[in-house]
CSV table of C-alpha atoms in Angstrom, one decimal:
chain,number,residue,atom,x,y,z
A,30,MET,CA,44.5,218.1,98.3
A,31,THR,CA,47.0,221.0,98.1
A,32,ALA,CA,45.5,222.7,101.2
A,33,ASP,CA,46.4,219.9,103.6
A,34,GLN,CA,49.8,219.1,102.4
A,35,PRO,CA,51.9,218.3,105.4
A,36,THR,CA,54.8,220.6,106.5
A,37,GLN,CA,56.0,217.9,108.9
A,38,SER,CA,58.1,215.2,107.5
A,39,VAL,CA,58.5,211.8,109.1
A,40,ILE,CA,61.2,209.3,108.5
A,41,ALA,CA,59.5,206.2,109.9
A,42,SER,CA,61.1,203.3,111.7
A,43,HIS,CA,62.6,200.7,109.4
A,44,THR,CA,63.4,203.5,107.0
A,45,LYS,CA,66.8,204.7,106.1
A,46,VAL,CA,68.0,207.8,104.4
A,47,ILE,CA,71.5,207.9,103.0
A,48,GLY,CA,72.1,211.5,101.9
A,49,ASP,CA,71.2,215.0,102.9
A,50,ILE,CA,67.9,216.4,104.0
A,51,ARG,CA,67.2,220.1,103.7
A,52,GLY,CA,64.5,222.6,103.3
A,53,ALA,CA,61.7,224.1,105.4
A,54,GLY,CA,59.4,222.3,107.8
A,55,ASP,CA,59.6,220.0,110.8
A,56,LEU,CA,61.3,216.7,110.7
A,57,CYS,CA,60.7,213.7,112.9
A,58,LEU,CA,63.3,210.9,112.6
A,59,CYS,CA,62.2,207.5,113.9
A,60,GLY,CA,64.4,205.6,111.5
A,61,THR,CA,68.0,206.0,110.4
A,62,CYS,CA,69.7,208.9,108.6
A,63,LYS,CA,73.3,208.9,107.4
A,64,GLY,CA,73.8,212.4,106.2
A,65,ASP,CA,73.4,216.1,107.1
A,66,ILE,CA,70.0,217.6,108.0
A,67,GLN,CA,69.6,221.3,107.4
A,68,VAL,CA,66.0,222.6,108.0
A,69,GLN,CA,64.2,225.7,108.9
A,70,GLY,CA,62.1,224.1,111.6
A,71,ARG,CA,62.2,221.6,114.4
A,72,VAL,CA,64.1,218.3,114.2
A,73,ALA,CA,63.1,215.5,116.6
A,74,VAL,CA,65.2,212.3,116.8
A,75,GLN,CA,62.9,209.8,118.4
A,76,ALA,CA,63.8,206.9,120.6
A,77,MET,CA,64.1,204.6,117.7
A,78,GLY,CA,66.0,207.2,115.6
A,79,LEU,CA,69.6,207.0,114.7
A,80,LEU,CA,71.4,209.9,113.0
A,81,LYS,CA,75.0,210.0,111.8
A,82,GLY,CA,75.5,213.5,110.5
A,83,HIS,CA,75.2,217.1,111.4
A,84,VAL,CA,72.0,219.0,112.1
A,85,ASP,CA,71.3,222.7,111.5
A,86,ALA,CA,67.8,223.7,112.7
A,87,GLN,CA,65.7,226.1,114.8
A,88,GLU,CA,65.0,223.5,117.5
A,89,ILE,CA,66.4,220.1,118.1
A,90,GLU,CA,65.1,217.4,120.4
A,91,VAL,CA,67.0,214.1,120.8
A,92,GLN,CA,65.5,211.0,122.4
A,93,GLY,CA,67.6,208.6,120.3
A,94,VAL,CA,71.1,208.3,119.1
A,95,VAL,CA,73.1,211.0,117.3
A,96,ILE,CA,76.7,211.0,116.2
A,97,GLY,CA,77.5,214.4,114.8
A,98,GLU,CA,77.2,218.1,115.5
A,99,LEU,CA,73.9,219.7,116.5
A,100,ARG,CA,73.4,223.4,115.9
A,101,ALA,CA,70.2,225.1,116.7
A,102,GLN,CA,69.1,228.7,116.4
A,103,GLN,CA,66.8,228.4,119.5
A,104,SER,CA,67.2,225.3,121.6
A,105,ILE,CA,68.5,221.8,122.0
A,106,ILE,CA,66.9,219.2,124.3
A,107,LEU,CA,68.5,215.9,125.1
A,108,GLY,CA,65.9,213.6,126.5
A,109,PRO,CA,66.5,211.0,129.2
A,110,LYS,CA,67.4,208.2,126.7
A,111,ALA,CA,69.4,210.3,124.4
A,112,ARG,CA,72.9,209.3,123.4
A,113,VAL,CA,74.9,212.0,121.7
A,114,VAL,CA,78.5,212.0,120.6
A,115,GLY,CA,79.4,215.3,118.9
A,116,ALA,CA,79.0,219.0,119.6
A,117,LEU,CA,76.0,221.0,120.8
A,118,THR,CA,75.6,224.7,119.9
A,119,ALA,CA,72.5,226.6,120.8
A,120,PRO,CA,71.4,229.6,122.9
A,121,ARG,CA,69.5,227.2,125.2
A,122,VAL,CA,70.5,223.7,125.9
A,123,GLU,CA,68.7,221.2,128.2
A,124,ILE,CA,70.2,217.9,129.1
A,125,LEU,CA,67.8,215.7,131.0
A,126,GLN,CA,68.8,213.2,133.6
A,127,GLY,CA,69.7,210.0,132.0
A,128,ALA,CA,71.0,211.5,128.8
A,129,GLN,CA,74.5,210.7,127.7
A,130,PHE,CA,76.5,213.3,125.9
A,131,GLN,CA,80.1,213.5,124.9
A,132,GLY,CA,81.7,216.5,123.3
A,133,PRO,CA,81.9,220.3,123.4
A,134,LEU,CA,78.9,222.4,124.3
A,135,GLU,CA,78.4,226.1,123.4
A,136,THR,CA,75.4,228.1,124.7
A,137,GLN,CA,75.4,230.6,121.9
A,138,ARG,CA,73.8,231.0,118.6
A,139,PRO,CA,75.7,228.9,116.0
A,140,GLU,CA,76.9,232.0,114.0
A,141,GLN,CA,78.1,233.7,117.2
A,142,ALA,CA,79.9,230.6,118.3
A,143,LYS,CA,81.7,230.5,115.0
A,144,VAL,CA,82.8,234.1,115.4
A,145,ALA,CA,84.0,233.4,119.0
A,146,GLN,CA,85.9,230.3,117.9
A,147,ALA,CA,87.5,232.3,115.0
A,148,GLU,CA,88.5,235.0,117.5
A,149,GLN,CA,90.0,232.5,119.9
A,150,ALA,CA,91.9,230.9,117.1
A,151,SER,CA,93.3,234.2,115.8
A,152,SER,CA,94.2,235.7,119.3
A,153,SER,CA,97.3,234.9,121.2
A,154,PRO,CA,98.1,231.4,122.6
A,155,SER,CA,97.3,232.7,126.1
A,156,SER,CA,93.6,232.4,125.2
A,157,LYS,CA,93.8,228.8,126.2
A,158,ASP,CA,93.5,229.8,129.9
A,159,ALA,CA,90.6,232.3,129.2
A,160,ARG,CA,88.6,229.6,127.5
A,161,SER,CA,87.3,227.5,130.4
A,162,PRO,CA,85.6,230.1,132.6
A,163,LYS,CA,84.0,231.7,129.6
A,164,LYS,CA,80.9,229.5,129.7
A,165,LYS,CA,78.1,231.2,131.4
A,166,VAL,CA,76.7,228.8,133.9
A,167,ASP,CA,73.3,230.5,134.2
A,168,GLU,CA,72.7,230.0,130.6
A,169,ILE,CA,72.8,226.2,130.9
A,170,THR,CA,69.5,224.8,132.1
A,171,LEU,CA,70.0,221.4,133.6
A,172,VAL,CA,66.6,220.0,134.2
A,173,THR,CA,66.5,216.7,136.0
A,174,SER,CA,62.8,216.7,136.8
A,175,HIS,CA,59.7,215.5,135.1
A,176,ARG,CA,59.0,216.3,131.5
A,177,ASP,CA,56.0,218.5,132.4
A,178,MET,CA,58.2,220.8,134.4
A,179,VAL,CA,60.5,221.1,131.5
A,180,SER,CA,57.8,222.6,129.3
A,181,ASN,CA,57.0,225.0,132.1
A,182,SER,CA,60.6,226.1,132.5
A,183,ALA,CA,61.0,226.4,128.8
A,184,SER,CA,58.1,228.9,128.6
A,185,LEU,CA,59.8,231.3,131.0
B,11,MET,CA,53.1,202.7,112.9
B,12,SER,CA,53.4,205.9,111.0
B,13,ASN,CA,54.5,206.1,107.4
B,14,THR,CA,57.4,208.0,106.1
B,15,VAL,CA,56.3,211.4,104.9
B,16,ILE,CA,58.5,213.9,103.0
B,17,GLY,CA,56.8,217.2,103.6
B,18,LYS,CA,56.4,220.0,101.2
B,19,GLY,CA,59.5,222.2,101.2
B,20,ILE,CA,61.8,219.3,102.2
B,21,VAL,CA,64.5,218.1,99.8
B,22,ILE,CA,66.3,214.8,100.1
B,23,GLU,CA,69.4,214.1,98.1
B,24,GLY,CA,70.5,210.6,98.3
B,25,GLU,CA,68.9,207.2,98.9
B,26,LEU,CA,65.7,206.5,100.7
B,27,HIS,CA,65.1,202.9,101.8
B,28,SER,CA,61.8,201.9,103.5
B,29,GLU,CA,60.0,198.8,104.6
B,30,GLN,CA,56.7,200.7,104.5
B,31,THR,CA,54.7,203.3,102.7
B,32,VAL,CA,56.5,206.4,101.6
B,33,GLU,CA,54.5,209.6,100.9
B,34,ILE,CA,56.3,212.4,99.0
B,35,HIS,CA,55.1,216.0,99.0
B,36,GLY,CA,58.5,217.6,98.6
B,37,CYS,CA,61.5,216.7,96.5
B,38,VAL,CA,63.6,213.6,96.3
B,39,LYS,CA,66.7,213.3,94.2
B,40,GLY,CA,68.5,210.0,94.0
B,41,ARG,CA,66.9,206.6,94.6
B,42,ILE,CA,63.8,205.3,96.5
B,43,VAL,CA,63.4,201.7,97.4
B,44,ALA,CA,60.2,200.8,99.4
B,45,LYS,CA,58.7,197.5,100.3
B,46,GLY,CA,55.3,199.1,100.5
B,47,ARG,CA,53.6,201.8,98.5
B,48,VAL,CA,55.1,205.0,97.1
B,49,LEU,CA,52.8,207.9,96.8
B,50,VAL,CA,54.1,211.0,94.9
B,51,ALA,CA,51.6,213.7,95.7
B,52,SER,CA,50.6,216.5,93.4
B,53,GLY,CA,53.2,219.3,93.6
B,54,ALA,CA,55.9,216.8,94.5
B,55,LYS,CA,59.1,216.5,92.4
B,56,VAL,CA,61.0,213.2,92.2
B,57,GLN,CA,64.2,212.9,90.2
B,58,ALA,CA,65.0,209.4,91.2
B,59,GLN,CA,64.9,205.7,90.3
B,60,VAL,CA,61.9,204.3,92.2
B,61,GLN,CA,61.3,200.7,93.2
B,62,ALA,CA,58.3,199.7,95.3
B,63,HIS,CA,55.4,197.3,95.7
B,64,THR,CA,52.9,199.7,94.3
B,65,MET,CA,53.1,203.3,93.2
B,66,CYS,CA,50.6,206.1,92.8
B,67,ILE,CA,51.9,209.2,91.0
B,68,HIS,CA,50.1,212.5,91.1
B,69,GLY,CA,53.2,214.7,90.8
B,70,THR,CA,56.3,214.9,88.6
B,71,VAL,CA,58.7,212.1,88.3
B,72,THR,CA,61.9,212.0,86.2
B,73,GLY,CA,63.5,208.5,86.4
B,74,ASP,CA,62.7,204.9,86.0
B,75,LEU,CA,59.8,203.3,87.9
B,76,LYS,CA,59.6,199.6,88.8
B,77,ALA,CA,56.9,198.1,90.9
B,78,GLN,CA,56.2,194.5,92.0
B,79,GLU,CA,52.5,194.9,91.9
B,80,GLY,CA,51.2,198.0,90.0
B,81,ILE,CA,51.8,201.6,88.9
B,82,GLU,CA,49.1,204.2,88.7
B,83,LEU,CA,49.9,207.4,86.8
B,84,CYS,CA,47.0,209.6,87.9
B,85,SER,CA,45.7,212.6,85.9
B,86,ALA,CA,47.9,215.7,86.1
B,87,SER,CA,50.9,213.5,86.8
B,88,SER,CA,54.0,213.9,84.7
B,89,VAL,CA,56.5,211.0,84.2
B,90,ILE,CA,59.6,210.9,82.1
B,91,GLY,CA,61.3,207.5,82.3
B,92,ASP,CA,60.7,203.8,81.9
B,93,VAL,CA,57.9,202.2,83.7
B,94,LYS,CA,57.8,198.5,84.6
B,95,ALA,CA,55.2,196.6,86.5
B,96,PRO,CA,52.7,193.7,86.1
B,97,ARG,CA,49.9,196.3,86.0
B,98,ILE,CA,50.1,199.8,84.7
B,99,GLN,CA,47.3,202.3,84.8
B,100,ILE,CA,47.6,205.6,83.0
B,101,GLU,CA,44.7,208.0,83.7
B,102,LYS,CA,43.4,210.5,81.3
B,103,GLY,CA,45.4,213.7,81.5
B,104,ALA,CA,48.6,212.0,82.7
B,105,SER,CA,51.7,213.0,80.8
B,106,PHE,CA,54.2,210.1,80.2
B,107,ARG,CA,57.3,209.8,78.1
B,108,GLY,CA,59.3,206.6,78.1
B,109,ASN,CA,59.0,202.9,77.7
B,110,ALA,CA,56.3,200.9,79.5
B,111,GLN,CA,56.7,197.2,80.2
B,112,MET,CA,53.7,195.3,81.6
B,113,GLY,CA,53.2,191.7,82.7
B,114,ALA,CA,55.1,189.4,84.9
B,115,SER,CA,58.8,190.3,85.1
């Protein structure tokens, strides 16, 4: 019994978590979560899923609704039916056609983004102008094609 | 439809409400309310008040358990808290400390 203990967690549909989820392992959210998620692994918010809270994870995929900040060490993917209001921070961000997103986007590792924000805050007020062209366009992958092509481009 | 599974290594602090079965291999602190079955696997740690239709405990639970149908405390389980259900089964080897209340509530 101990050998096949799952490392993937599932919050099924018609299930609600009010509170924080943390730890190691992958998490699939098909239900509702009101609280922060902090895991060493992959977080997938499925089409039925609703999340009100922040996420810290290695990889984040959203097909459902998220209200809160998403921070990933590796990548964030917003699927074609994703609805996200908040902030995205990850070295690689994919927003598929049809996804709705509102908020700031940072294509850096979360800890680097924090440092950059702190530097901007501490530097002179003229940093306001320097802010907008700073975003490296080639780091943003905007994939509007079929899902299969996404997995191909992700492996590059 | 898949069940809710709290994997090994995952900690939930707060409330968990489910219409279905909940399987816990990790750790839950707070409260669990399920309309289906709650399974606390061996190695799992639950510090919560648990309400469900049926329960099967293999791991460690600290908190009160209340089931509409039945509660099974399997061998190697450890429960500290009050247990209330129409049917309660305590297997040989199970450790239990608390009040037990059987019969129709």
